[in-house]
Short mmCIF file of C-alpha atoms in Angstrom, two decimals:
data_model
loop_
_atom_site.label_atom_id
_atom_site.label_comp_id
_atom_site.label_asym_id
_atom_site.label_seq_id
_atom_site.Cartn_x
_atom_site.Cartn_y
_atom_site.Cartn_z
CA GLU A 267 96.96 95.89 -137.55
CA ILE A 268 100.53 95.34 -136.60
CA VAL A 269 102.42 98.78 -136.04
CA MET A 270 105.96 99.07 -137.16
CA THR A 271 108.08 101.38 -135.23
CA GLN A 272 111.49 102.63 -136.66
CA SER A 273 114.22 104.63 -134.63
CA PRO A 274 115.77 106.96 -134.88
CA ALA A 275 113.99 108.76 -137.44
CA THR A 276 117.30 110.53 -138.47
CA LEU A 277 120.69 108.84 -138.05
CA SER A 278 123.66 111.34 -138.68
CA VAL A 279 126.88 109.11 -139.46
CA SER A 280 130.42 109.74 -140.89
CA PRO A 281 131.45 107.60 -144.16
CA GLY A 282 133.33 104.53 -143.03
CA GLU A 283 131.34 104.42 -139.57
CA ARG A 284 128.73 102.00 -138.53
CA ALA A 285 124.92 102.36 -138.49
CA THR A 286 122.38 100.86 -136.37
CA LEU A 287 118.95 100.90 -137.42
CA SER A 288 116.41 99.66 -134.93
CA CYS A 289 112.69 98.57 -136.00
CA ARG A 290 109.91 97.15 -133.35
CA ALA A 291 106.81 95.46 -133.90
CA SER A 292 103.58 95.84 -131.91
CA GLN A 293 103.21 91.98 -131.50
CA SER A 294 105.57 89.47 -132.70
CA VAL A 295 106.16 89.11 -136.22
CA SER A 296 108.60 85.74 -135.55
CA SER A 297 111.41 86.40 -138.29
CA LYS A 298 108.85 87.45 -141.14
CA LEU A 299 110.81 90.91 -141.27
CA ALA A 300 112.38 92.72 -144.53
CA TRP A 301 114.46 95.85 -144.90
CA TYR A 302 114.52 97.95 -148.01
CA GLN A 303 116.60 100.99 -149.04
CA GLN A 304 115.01 104.03 -150.70
CA LYS A 305 116.90 106.76 -152.32
CA PRO A 306 115.50 110.20 -153.46
CA GLY A 307 113.20 109.64 -156.49
CA GLN A 308 113.74 106.00 -156.71
CA ALA A 309 111.59 102.70 -155.65
CA PRO A 310 112.45 100.98 -152.73
CA ARG A 311 115.17 98.29 -152.98
CA LEU A 312 115.10 94.72 -151.08
CA LEU A 313 118.07 94.63 -148.81
CA ILE A 314 117.05 91.69 -146.23
CA TYR A 315 114.28 89.08 -146.06
CA GLY A 316 113.50 86.47 -143.18
CA ALA A 317 115.07 89.28 -140.61
CA SER A 318 118.63 88.40 -141.39
CA THR A 319 118.94 86.94 -145.05
CA ARG A 320 120.43 89.29 -147.53
CA ALA A 321 118.98 89.71 -150.99
CA THR A 322 120.81 88.88 -154.22
CA GLY A 323 123.43 91.26 -154.86
CA ILE A 324 123.30 93.21 -151.34
CA PRO A 325 126.82 93.75 -150.01
CA ALA A 326 127.96 91.81 -146.92
CA ARG A 327 128.13 95.17 -145.04
CA PHE A 328 124.46 95.14 -144.61
CA SER A 329 123.12 92.72 -141.97
CA GLY A 330 119.89 92.27 -140.39
CA SER A 331 119.08 90.56 -136.83
CA GLY A 332 116.24 90.04 -134.69
CA SER A 333 113.04 87.92 -134.19
CA GLY A 334 109.57 88.24 -132.41
CA THR A 335 109.27 92.14 -132.02
CA GLU A 336 113.16 93.65 -131.92
CA PHE A 337 115.24 94.01 -135.09
CA THR A 338 118.21 95.71 -136.40
CA LEU A 339 119.69 96.58 -139.73
CA THR A 340 123.37 97.39 -139.35
CA ILE A 341 125.60 98.74 -141.97
CA SER A 342 128.81 97.85 -141.02
CA SER A 343 130.86 100.77 -142.82
CA LEU A 344 129.03 103.43 -144.68
CA GLN A 345 129.65 104.13 -148.07
CA SER A 346 128.48 107.39 -150.02
CA GLU A 347 125.85 105.17 -151.73
CA ASP A 348 124.18 104.12 -148.59
CA PHE A 349 122.82 107.48 -147.47
CA ALA A 350 119.17 106.90 -147.98
CA VAL A 351 116.02 106.07 -146.30
CA TYR A 352 115.45 102.57 -144.56
CA TYR A 353 112.19 100.77 -144.01
CA CYS A 354 111.33 97.86 -142.24
CA GLN A 355 108.45 95.72 -143.16
CA GLN A 356 106.57 92.77 -141.58
CA TYR A 357 104.69 90.09 -143.14
CA ASN A 358 103.80 87.59 -140.45
CA ASN A 359 99.97 88.68 -139.85
CA TRP A 360 98.44 90.27 -142.55
CA PRO A 361 96.66 91.75 -144.44
CA PRO A 362 97.58 94.27 -144.03
CA LEU A 363 101.31 94.28 -144.86
CA THR A 364 102.63 97.03 -142.74
CA PHE A 365 105.78 99.16 -143.07
CA GLY A 366 107.91 101.07 -140.45
CA GLY A 367 108.02 104.85 -140.78
CA GLY A 368 111.61 104.67 -141.89
CA THR A 369 115.09 105.96 -141.06
CA LYS A 370 117.02 108.60 -142.83
CA VAL A 371 120.50 107.79 -142.79
CA GLU A 372 122.31 111.25 -143.61
CA ILE A 373 126.02 112.30 -143.67
CA LYS A 374 127.14 113.65 -140.56
CA GLN B 20 113.41 88.98 -161.53
CA VAL B 21 110.75 90.55 -163.64
CA GLN B 22 110.52 94.43 -164.59
CA LEU B 23 107.35 96.73 -163.69
CA GLN B 24 106.24 99.67 -165.27
CA GLU B 25 103.42 101.88 -164.04
CA SER B 26 101.39 104.15 -166.65
CA GLY B 27 98.39 106.15 -166.25
CA PRO B 28 96.76 109.66 -165.41
CA GLY B 29 99.23 111.80 -163.51
CA LEU B 30 96.30 114.08 -162.30
CA VAL B 31 92.76 113.23 -161.20
CA LYS B 32 89.73 115.44 -160.17
CA PRO B 33 88.16 114.87 -156.70
CA SER B 34 85.46 112.34 -156.54
CA GLN B 35 86.46 110.53 -159.58
CA THR B 36 88.46 107.27 -159.87
CA LEU B 37 92.15 106.84 -159.94
CA SER B 38 93.24 104.24 -162.70
CA LEU B 39 96.97 102.81 -163.13
CA THR B 40 97.95 100.00 -164.94
CA CYS B 41 101.34 97.89 -164.26
CA THR B 42 103.02 96.25 -167.10
CA VAL B 43 105.30 93.19 -166.49
CA SER B 44 107.89 92.06 -168.42
CA GLY B 45 110.65 89.44 -168.32
CA GLY B 46 108.04 87.20 -166.85
CA SER B 47 104.27 85.85 -167.04
CA ILE B 48 102.02 87.25 -164.70
CA SER B 49 100.29 84.08 -165.00
CA SER B 50 103.42 81.80 -163.80
CA GLY B 51 102.22 82.05 -160.09
CA GLY B 52 104.96 82.62 -157.41
CA TYR B 53 103.87 86.40 -157.10
CA TYR B 54 101.31 88.48 -155.61
CA TRP B 55 101.00 91.52 -157.76
CA SER B 56 100.75 94.48 -155.84
CA TRP B 57 100.27 98.23 -155.29
CA ILE B 58 101.93 100.20 -152.77
CA ARG B 59 101.91 104.13 -152.26
CA GLN B 60 103.90 106.81 -150.75
CA HIS B 61 102.50 110.07 -149.74
CA PRO B 62 104.84 113.04 -150.48
CA GLY B 63 107.70 112.81 -147.84
CA LYS B 64 106.00 110.24 -146.03
CA GLY B 65 106.33 106.36 -145.39
CA LEU B 66 105.05 103.10 -147.68
CA GLU B 67 101.64 101.96 -147.64
CA TRP B 68 100.54 98.83 -149.06
CA ILE B 69 97.49 98.95 -151.09
CA GLY B 70 96.60 95.24 -152.09
CA TYR B 71 97.32 92.54 -154.42
CA ILE B 72 96.10 90.24 -157.10
CA TYR B 73 97.24 86.89 -157.59
CA TYR B 74 97.02 85.23 -160.94
CA SER B 75 94.17 83.14 -160.23
CA GLY B 76 92.34 86.42 -159.69
CA SER B 77 92.11 86.26 -156.14
CA THR B 78 92.70 89.59 -154.05
CA SER B 79 93.33 91.06 -150.72
CA TYR B 80 93.21 94.77 -150.06
CA ASN B 81 94.10 97.12 -146.96
CA PRO B 82 91.36 97.45 -144.51
CA SER B 83 91.69 100.79 -144.65
CA LEU B 84 91.11 101.47 -148.21
CA LYS B 85 89.20 98.10 -149.26
CA ARG B 86 85.83 99.99 -149.62
CA ARG B 87 87.26 102.02 -152.55
CA VAL B 88 89.89 99.56 -154.12
CA THR B 89 89.73 97.35 -157.04
CA ILE B 90 92.75 95.43 -158.55
CA SER B 91 92.42 93.16 -161.89
CA LEU B 92 94.45 91.64 -163.96
CA ASP B 93 94.72 90.94 -167.83
CA THR B 94 97.01 88.01 -168.73
CA SER B 95 96.77 88.48 -172.37
CA LYS B 96 98.29 91.76 -171.92
CA ASN B 97 100.50 90.68 -169.04
CA HIS B 98 99.37 93.43 -166.59
CA PHE B 99 97.67 94.29 -163.83
CA SER B 100 95.56 97.58 -162.56
CA LEU B 101 94.55 99.56 -159.81
CA LYS B 102 91.09 101.52 -159.32
CA LEU B 103 90.97 103.58 -156.60
CA SER B 104 87.38 105.35 -156.34
CA SER B 105 86.04 108.72 -154.80
CA VAL B 106 89.35 109.98 -154.48
CA THR B 107 90.27 112.86 -152.33
CA ALA B 108 93.57 115.22 -151.74
CA ALA B 109 94.36 112.53 -149.11
CA ASP B 110 95.13 110.14 -152.26
CA THR B 111 97.69 112.23 -153.57
CA ALA B 112 100.87 109.85 -153.61
CA VAL B 113 103.33 108.26 -155.48
CA TYR B 114 101.95 104.56 -156.64
CA PHE B 115 104.24 101.70 -156.97
CA CYS B 116 103.40 98.44 -158.44
CA ALA B 117 105.61 95.56 -156.91
CA SER B 118 105.94 91.92 -157.02
CA TRP B 119 105.57 90.02 -153.87
CA SER B 120 107.02 87.13 -154.06
CA ILE B 121 105.33 84.07 -152.28
CA LEU B 122 108.16 81.48 -152.36
CA ILE B 123 108.46 79.83 -149.05
CA GLY B 124 111.52 81.38 -147.18
CA TYR B 125 111.67 84.05 -149.75
CA GLU B 126 108.65 86.27 -149.32
CA ALA B 127 109.56 90.01 -149.89
CA PHE B 128 108.94 92.84 -152.55
CA ASP B 129 111.48 91.72 -154.72
CA SER B 130 110.79 94.01 -157.71
CA TRP B 131 109.37 97.68 -157.91
CA GLY B 132 108.22 100.16 -160.62
CA GLN B 133 109.73 103.13 -160.72
CA GLY B 134 106.59 104.60 -159.39
CA THR B 135 103.95 107.28 -160.92
CA MET B 136 102.88 110.49 -159.17
CA VAL B 137 99.24 110.84 -158.90
CA THR B 138 97.84 114.27 -157.79
CA VAL B 139 94.30 114.79 -157.06
CA SER B 140 93.09 118.25 -157.66
CA SER B 141 90.36 120.21 -159.58
#
């Protein structure tokens, strides 16, 4: 099973600032990585797939990068609606599909 | 994208079987292109993939749950179902159904149900 590790667990950021979230895989997942955003009481929402492709309707301030074992989600200028928990997920080697533990982006 | 909605009991007794259904709207479960999936989230925790079923009936399960999980589908009702047997308090979680797109280059959970909380307690 591929283990996905996200850091930091919590990120405190002021509105308008940049947020950089990290995701590491225990072995290479090539570019088969997705990012999801989850707000309290809601289902996750797809942000990024293929490590760097934004899903339909996702604002350009969200960008993904990386390949192999190291990945980054960047939110260029945080808006109030971006404060949430973010999960990465690999789909290169499964079953099982595996998710990271999440990074909570909170208001500083 | 399709819409999904979970339904089922919110309370299950220990050792019994948890049963949930996910109704799909806005598309046919038989059309291919998706693995119909279940994912759960323990309170305050991350996401755990449970398994999927394809319209052909083929399935894949998380090895950690495989002994207790059955996913089935009913094309006439355009829904798929989850059964998890011999439940314990550790199975208390929010259960989501989701569609995993299998289109080459666009593989992801692109639609989710709102989730349903299931508590295991006597």
